[in-house]
Amino acid sequence: MTGNRKTGAGRSAPDPGAVPTVGGGLPRAVYGAKSGHARVRRENTGSSATWLLSASGEFDVDTIDCLRDALAAAEQAHAERILLDLADVVFGDSTFLHELVRAHRKAPRLVLVGPLPSQIRRLFELTGTYRLFRIAMDGDGAPTPDVVPPDASAAGTA
């Protein structure tokens, strides 16, 4: 069932299973936190094999479900590559980091897209996880296919 469903008071509410559309009817799913200020938006890349997810807001134990749901949808769709834009994330705690590590282990073609906010970069540095992730710092949402993890690029320059 898509569209609206009736609520108890006769009002219509959005169907939670419906995929929102924009512009010319192109699908662009939005995953919002049930509480707090966080959301993940799926952007159209022109390819079903590549998912671009743009995260924004504050991610903690109360809001992480929207990120988890978006990443799970990409995995269920058998996305060959998941680009996760973190430029608009203003806060992420250990729950956020745990979800990124879990996603990295399940989807080795996960690429984090920057520029990384200073708080997120610091979280990665303090926990020693910065080198774990493939990070594209160009911020245009289209990293090259051969994105190199930070440790590999630094190894040849030290």
PDB file of C-alpha atoms in Angstrom, residues 42-152:
ATOM      1  CA  ARG A  42      18.974   9.186  -0.307  1.00  0.00           C
ATOM      2  CA  GLU A  43      20.052  11.289  -3.265  1.00  0.00           C
ATOM      3  CA  ASN A  44      19.562  10.229  -6.878  1.00  0.00           C
ATOM      4  CA  THR A  45      22.873   9.118  -8.409  1.00  0.00           C
ATOM      5  CA  GLY A  46      21.438   7.870 -11.692  1.00  0.00           C
ATOM      6  CA  SER A  47      22.540   4.332 -10.823  1.00  0.00           C
ATOM      7  CA  SER A  48      20.846   1.728  -8.662  1.00  0.00           C
ATOM      8  CA  ALA A  49      24.296   0.266  -7.961  1.00  0.00           C
ATOM      9  CA  THR A  50      25.494   3.423  -6.178  1.00  0.00           C
ATOM     10  CA  TRP A  51      23.621   4.887  -3.240  1.00  0.00           C
ATOM     11  CA  LEU A  52      24.424   8.402  -2.024  1.00  0.00           C
ATOM     12  CA  LEU A  53      23.164   8.918   1.507  1.00  0.00           C
ATOM     13  CA  SER A  54      23.398  12.429   2.969  1.00  0.00           C
ATOM     14  CA  ALA A  55      23.341  12.447   6.768  1.00  0.00           C
ATOM     15  CA  SER A  56      22.584  15.555   8.799  1.00  0.00           C
ATOM     16  CA  GLY A  57      22.016  16.455  12.412  1.00  0.00           C
ATOM     17  CA  GLU A  58      22.986  14.832  15.707  1.00  0.00           C
ATOM     18  CA  PHE A  59      23.475  11.064  15.885  1.00  0.00           C
ATOM     19  CA  ASP A  60      23.299   9.284  19.229  1.00  0.00           C
ATOM     20  CA  VAL A  61      21.418   6.381  20.810  1.00  0.00           C
ATOM     21  CA  ASP A  62      18.083   8.198  20.355  1.00  0.00           C
ATOM     22  CA  THR A  63      18.541   9.076  16.676  1.00  0.00           C
ATOM     23  CA  ILE A  64      20.741   6.337  15.188  1.00  0.00           C
ATOM     24  CA  ASP A  65      17.818   4.324  13.815  1.00  0.00           C
ATOM     25  CA  CYS A  66      17.462   6.568  10.766  1.00  0.00           C
ATOM     26  CA  LEU A  67      21.082   5.926   9.754  1.00  0.00           C
ATOM     27  CA  ARG A  68      20.757   2.218  10.483  1.00  0.00           C
ATOM     28  CA  ASP A  69      17.565   2.022   8.381  1.00  0.00           C
ATOM     29  CA  ALA A  70      19.113   3.874   5.431  1.00  0.00           C
ATOM     30  CA  LEU A  71      22.222   1.685   5.433  1.00  0.00           C
ATOM     31  CA  ALA A  72      20.085  -1.457   5.743  1.00  0.00           C
ATOM     32  CA  ALA A  73      17.994  -0.361   2.748  1.00  0.00           C
ATOM     33  CA  ALA A  74      21.151   0.072   0.676  1.00  0.00           C
ATOM     34  CA  GLU A  75      22.366  -3.371   1.739  1.00  0.00           C
ATOM     35  CA  GLN A  76      18.976  -4.953   0.938  1.00  0.00           C
ATOM     36  CA  ALA A  77      19.064  -3.311  -2.496  1.00  0.00           C
ATOM     37  CA  HIS A  78      22.487  -4.924  -3.044  1.00  0.00           C
ATOM     38  CA  ALA A  79      24.117  -1.552  -3.648  1.00  0.00           C
ATOM     39  CA  GLU A  80      27.618  -2.064  -5.007  1.00  0.00           C
ATOM     40  CA  ARG A  81      28.797   1.184  -3.452  1.00  0.00           C
ATOM     41  CA  ILE A  82      27.424   3.281  -0.604  1.00  0.00           C
ATOM     42  CA  LEU A  83      28.551   6.905  -0.419  1.00  0.00           C
ATOM     43  CA  LEU A  84      27.754   8.395   2.982  1.00  0.00           C
ATOM     44  CA  ASP A  85      28.028  12.188   3.047  1.00  0.00           C
ATOM     45  CA  LEU A  86      28.836  13.336   6.592  1.00  0.00           C
ATOM     46  CA  ALA A  87      29.421  17.036   5.870  1.00  0.00           C
ATOM     47  CA  ASP A  88      26.220  18.105   7.677  1.00  0.00           C
ATOM     48  CA  VAL A  89      26.584  15.893  10.741  1.00  0.00           C
ATOM     49  CA  VAL A  90      27.045  18.160  13.750  1.00  0.00           C
ATOM     50  CA  PHE A  91      27.414  15.458  16.404  1.00  0.00           C
ATOM     51  CA  GLY A  92      28.121  11.755  16.556  1.00  0.00           C
ATOM     52  CA  ASP A  93      28.815   9.669  19.653  1.00  0.00           C
ATOM     53  CA  SER A  94      29.999   6.095  20.173  1.00  0.00           C
ATOM     54  CA  THR A  95      26.635   4.794  18.895  1.00  0.00           C
ATOM     55  CA  PHE A  96      27.206   6.648  15.632  1.00  0.00           C
ATOM     56  CA  LEU A  97      30.750   5.334  15.382  1.00  0.00           C
ATOM     57  CA  HIS A  98      29.574   1.784  16.117  1.00  0.00           C
ATOM     58  CA  GLU A  99      27.037   1.998  13.282  1.00  0.00           C
ATOM     59  CA  LEU A 100      29.698   3.230  10.847  1.00  0.00           C
ATOM     60  CA  VAL A 101      32.052   0.394  11.832  1.00  0.00           C
ATOM     61  CA  ARG A 102      29.221  -2.140  11.483  1.00  0.00           C
ATOM     62  CA  ALA A 103      28.338  -0.766   8.049  1.00  0.00           C
ATOM     63  CA  HIS A 104      31.986  -0.880   6.996  1.00  0.00           C
ATOM     64  CA  ARG A 105      32.206  -4.551   7.946  1.00  0.00           C
ATOM     65  CA  LYS A 106      28.975  -5.432   6.111  1.00  0.00           C
ATOM     66  CA  ALA A 107      29.597  -3.225   3.070  1.00  0.00           C
ATOM     67  CA  PRO A 108      33.304  -2.922   2.303  1.00  0.00           C
ATOM     68  CA  ARG A 109      32.473  -0.525  -0.557  1.00  0.00           C
ATOM     69  CA  LEU A 110      31.270   2.087   1.956  1.00  0.00           C
ATOM     70  CA  VAL A 111      32.869   5.468   1.251  1.00  0.00           C
ATOM     71  CA  LEU A 112      32.517   8.366   3.670  1.00  0.00           C
ATOM     72  CA  VAL A 113      32.277  11.684   1.856  1.00  0.00           C
ATOM     73  CA  GLY A 114      33.575  14.903   3.403  1.00  0.00           C
ATOM     74  CA  PRO A 115      34.660  17.379   4.260  1.00  0.00           C
ATOM     75  CA  LEU A 116      34.350  15.772   7.655  1.00  0.00           C
ATOM     76  CA  PRO A 117      33.075  18.039  10.417  1.00  0.00           C
ATOM     77  CA  SER A 118      35.757  18.654  13.043  1.00  0.00           C
ATOM     78  CA  GLN A 119      33.831  16.774  15.757  1.00  0.00           C
ATOM     79  CA  ILE A 120      33.527  13.666  13.559  1.00  0.00           C
ATOM     80  CA  ARG A 121      37.166  13.848  12.472  1.00  0.00           C
ATOM     81  CA  ARG A 122      38.181  14.139  16.139  1.00  0.00           C
ATOM     82  CA  LEU A 123      35.978  11.148  17.046  1.00  0.00           C
ATOM     83  CA  PHE A 124      37.767   9.058  14.403  1.00  0.00           C
ATOM     84  CA  GLU A 125      41.203  10.246  15.553  1.00  0.00           C
ATOM     85  CA  LEU A 126      40.574   9.649  19.280  1.00  0.00           C
ATOM     86  CA  THR A 127      39.252   6.138  18.676  1.00  0.00           C
ATOM     87  CA  GLY A 128      41.864   5.158  16.099  1.00  0.00           C
ATOM     88  CA  THR A 129      39.164   4.402  13.518  1.00  0.00           C
ATOM     89  CA  TYR A 130      40.094   7.104  10.989  1.00  0.00           C
ATOM     90  CA  ARG A 131      42.273   4.644   9.080  1.00  0.00           C
ATOM     91  CA  LEU A 132      39.494   2.072   8.943  1.00  0.00           C
ATOM     92  CA  PHE A 133      37.285   4.057   6.582  1.00  0.00           C
ATOM     93  CA  ARG A 134      37.559   4.966   2.931  1.00  0.00           C
ATOM     94  CA  ILE A 135      37.125   8.741   2.920  1.00  0.00           C
ATOM     95  CA  ALA A 136      36.674  11.035  -0.075  1.00  0.00           C
ATOM     96  CA  MET A 137      37.457  14.580   0.979  1.00  0.00           C
ATOM     97  CA  ASP A 138      36.303  16.342  -2.196  1.00  0.00           C
ATOM     98  CA  GLY A 139      32.784  16.804  -0.862  1.00  0.00           C
ATOM     99  CA  ASP A 140      31.118  16.676  -4.287  1.00  0.00           C
ATOM    100  CA  GLY A 141      29.475  13.295  -3.664  1.00  0.00           C
ATOM    101  CA  ALA A 142      31.326  11.597  -6.511  1.00  0.00           C
ATOM    102  CA  PRO A 143      34.649  10.184  -5.325  1.00  0.00           C
ATOM    103  CA  THR A 144      36.753   8.359  -7.832  1.00  0.00           C
ATOM    104  CA  PRO A 145      36.495   4.554  -7.941  1.00  0.00           C
ATOM    105  CA  ASP A 146      39.975   4.223  -6.456  1.00  0.00           C
ATOM    106  CA  VAL A 147      39.445   6.082  -3.197  1.00  0.00           C
ATOM    107  CA  VAL A 148      42.367   5.239  -0.932  1.00  0.00           C
ATOM    108  CA  PRO A 149      42.068   4.904   2.856  1.00  0.00           C
ATOM    109  CA  PRO A 150      44.026   7.626   4.713  1.00  0.00           C
ATOM    110  CA  ASP A 151      46.628   5.184   6.059  1.00  0.00           C
ATOM    111  CA  ALA A 152      47.562   3.980   2.584  1.00  0.00           C
TER     112      ALA A 152
END
